[in-house]
């Protein structure tokens, strides 16, 4: 079965410093992987997705993630955090083919201090 | 702008009193999904419609039903809400079921359900 593990429930950074949110996946098939962001009382917004094309994926708002099959990882990074990045981030996996059932990780809350 | 709209944003109901949550979309997508997200937890898929075909997740309680009268609208009915059903309910849409390049899921803002 497909699953993702988000290694940190909370990450705190200062504005202007790099962001690293960690995600490891488990999949019997070629996975598709996503990062979604959820601001308080808002719906989920897709940040970026990996679907077996380039392993380094660039997303919106300066975020990017690298698919590393050898490490079964898909960590999300951003060079410089903004206050507006404070939100909940979900790593998501689904099967490589067929029905796009999203399997969510437990989420990482990113806190950004001035 | 094309979007996914959920009404109301906040809904309060009483224990055991049926409640209906509404979702509409202007994207003309074939697939509509309902997720339940409890406090500090990840969203969990309840069911989805591909056009008029309804697909229930195996662990979705019978208390939860859904209707899709047309392409644009999808409703979540909770027949007898319990205290454990208090959650954020998220509606999402996608053009199709598969993982084509531009077939992402678009989420609405959610309806937060409180059960008294």
PDB file of N, CA and C in Angstrom, chain B residues 33-36 44-48 54-61 64 76 89-90:
ATOM      1  N   UNK B  33     -15.049  15.032  -5.363  1.00  0.00           N
ATOM      2  CA  UNK B  33     -14.633  14.254  -4.201  1.00  0.00           C
ATOM      3  C   UNK B  33     -15.109  14.941  -2.923  1.00  0.00           C
ATOM      4  N   UNK B  34     -15.349  14.138  -1.888  1.00  0.00           N
ATOM      5  CA  UNK B  34     -15.566  14.657  -0.548  1.00  0.00           C
ATOM      6  C   UNK B  34     -14.523  14.048   0.392  1.00  0.00           C
ATOM      7  N   UNK B  35     -13.869  14.934   1.152  1.00  0.00           N
ATOM      8  CA  UNK B  35     -12.902  14.530   2.149  1.00  0.00           C
ATOM      9  C   UNK B  35     -13.380  14.994   3.523  1.00  0.00           C
ATOM     10  N   UNK B  36     -13.000  14.226   4.525  1.00  0.00           N
ATOM     11  CA  UNK B  36     -13.204  14.631   5.917  1.00  0.00           C
ATOM     12  C   UNK B  36     -11.836  14.905   6.528  1.00  0.00           C
ATOM     13  N   UNK B  44      -9.142  12.830   4.668  1.00  0.00           N
ATOM     14  CA  UNK B  44      -9.425  11.422   4.400  1.00  0.00           C
ATOM     15  C   UNK B  44     -10.565  11.355   3.394  1.00  0.00           C
ATOM     16  N   UNK B  45     -10.347  10.626   2.313  1.00  0.00           N
ATOM     17  CA  UNK B  45     -11.355  10.540   1.264  1.00  0.00           C
ATOM     18  C   UNK B  45     -12.563   9.738   1.743  1.00  0.00           C
ATOM     19  N   UNK B  46     -13.751  10.323   1.566  1.00  0.00           N
ATOM     20  CA  UNK B  46     -14.997   9.630   1.911  1.00  0.00           C
ATOM     21  C   UNK B  46     -15.568   8.897   0.698  1.00  0.00           C
ATOM     22  N   UNK B  47     -15.704   9.627  -0.414  1.00  0.00           N
ATOM     23  CA  UNK B  47     -16.215   9.062  -1.668  1.00  0.00           C
ATOM     24  C   UNK B  47     -15.928  10.030  -2.804  1.00  0.00           C
ATOM     25  N   UNK B  48     -16.193   9.538  -4.007  1.00  0.00           N
ATOM     26  CA  UNK B  48     -16.077  10.402  -5.173  1.00  0.00           C
ATOM     27  C   UNK B  48     -17.110  10.002  -6.215  1.00  0.00           C
ATOM     28  N   UNK B  54     -21.037   6.702  -8.597  1.00  0.00           N
ATOM     29  CA  UNK B  54     -20.673   6.952  -7.204  1.00  0.00           C
ATOM     30  C   UNK B  54     -19.713   5.865  -6.729  1.00  0.00           C
ATOM     31  N   UNK B  55     -18.660   6.272  -6.037  1.00  0.00           N
ATOM     32  CA  UNK B  55     -17.664   5.345  -5.528  1.00  0.00           C
ATOM     33  C   UNK B  55     -17.396   5.648  -4.055  1.00  0.00           C
ATOM     34  N   UNK B  56     -17.787   4.702  -3.221  1.00  0.00           N
ATOM     35  CA  UNK B  56     -17.659   4.863  -1.777  1.00  0.00           C
ATOM     36  C   UNK B  56     -16.348   4.238  -1.314  1.00  0.00           C
ATOM     37  N   UNK B  57     -15.638   4.899  -0.422  1.00  0.00           N
ATOM     38  CA  UNK B  57     -14.490   4.258   0.202  1.00  0.00           C
ATOM     39  C   UNK B  57     -14.986   3.192   1.172  1.00  0.00           C
ATOM     40  N   UNK B  58     -14.207   2.132   1.284  1.00  0.00           N
ATOM     41  CA  UNK B  58     -14.657   0.967   2.061  1.00  0.00           C
ATOM     42  C   UNK B  58     -14.938   1.309   3.520  1.00  0.00           C
ATOM     43  N   UNK B  59     -14.189   2.262   4.066  1.00  0.00           N
ATOM     44  CA  UNK B  59     -14.348   2.561   5.489  1.00  0.00           C
ATOM     45  C   UNK B  59     -15.196   3.801   5.751  1.00  0.00           C
ATOM     46  N   UNK B  60     -15.912   4.290   4.771  1.00  0.00           N
ATOM     47  CA  UNK B  60     -16.804   5.424   4.983  1.00  0.00           C
ATOM     48  C   UNK B  60     -18.079   4.929   5.670  1.00  0.00           C
ATOM     49  N   UNK B  61     -18.431   5.513   6.819  1.00  0.00           N
ATOM     50  CA  UNK B  61     -19.632   5.045   7.533  1.00  0.00           C
ATOM     51  C   UNK B  61     -20.905   5.242   6.707  1.00  0.00           C
ATOM     52  N   UNK B  64     -22.909   8.562   6.145  1.00  0.00           N
ATOM     53  CA  UNK B  64     -22.538   9.554   5.152  1.00  0.00           C
ATOM     54  C   UNK B  64     -23.053   9.123   3.790  1.00  0.00           C
ATOM     55  N   UNK B  76     -23.125  16.529   0.364  1.00  0.00           N
ATOM     56  CA  UNK B  76     -22.774  15.551   1.389  1.00  0.00           C
ATOM     57  C   UNK B  76     -23.884  15.573   2.432  1.00  0.00           C
ATOM     58  N   UNK B  89     -15.007  19.592   6.217  1.00  0.00           N
ATOM     59  CA  UNK B  89     -15.340  18.764   5.063  1.00  0.00           C
ATOM     60  C   UNK B  89     -14.911  19.504   3.802  1.00  0.00           C
ATOM     61  N   UNK B  90     -14.044  18.847   3.060  1.00  0.00           N
ATOM     62  CA  UNK B  90     -13.455  19.453   1.874  1.00  0.00           C
ATOM     63  C   UNK B  90     -14.017  18.801   0.624  1.00  0.00           C
TER      64      UNK B  90
END
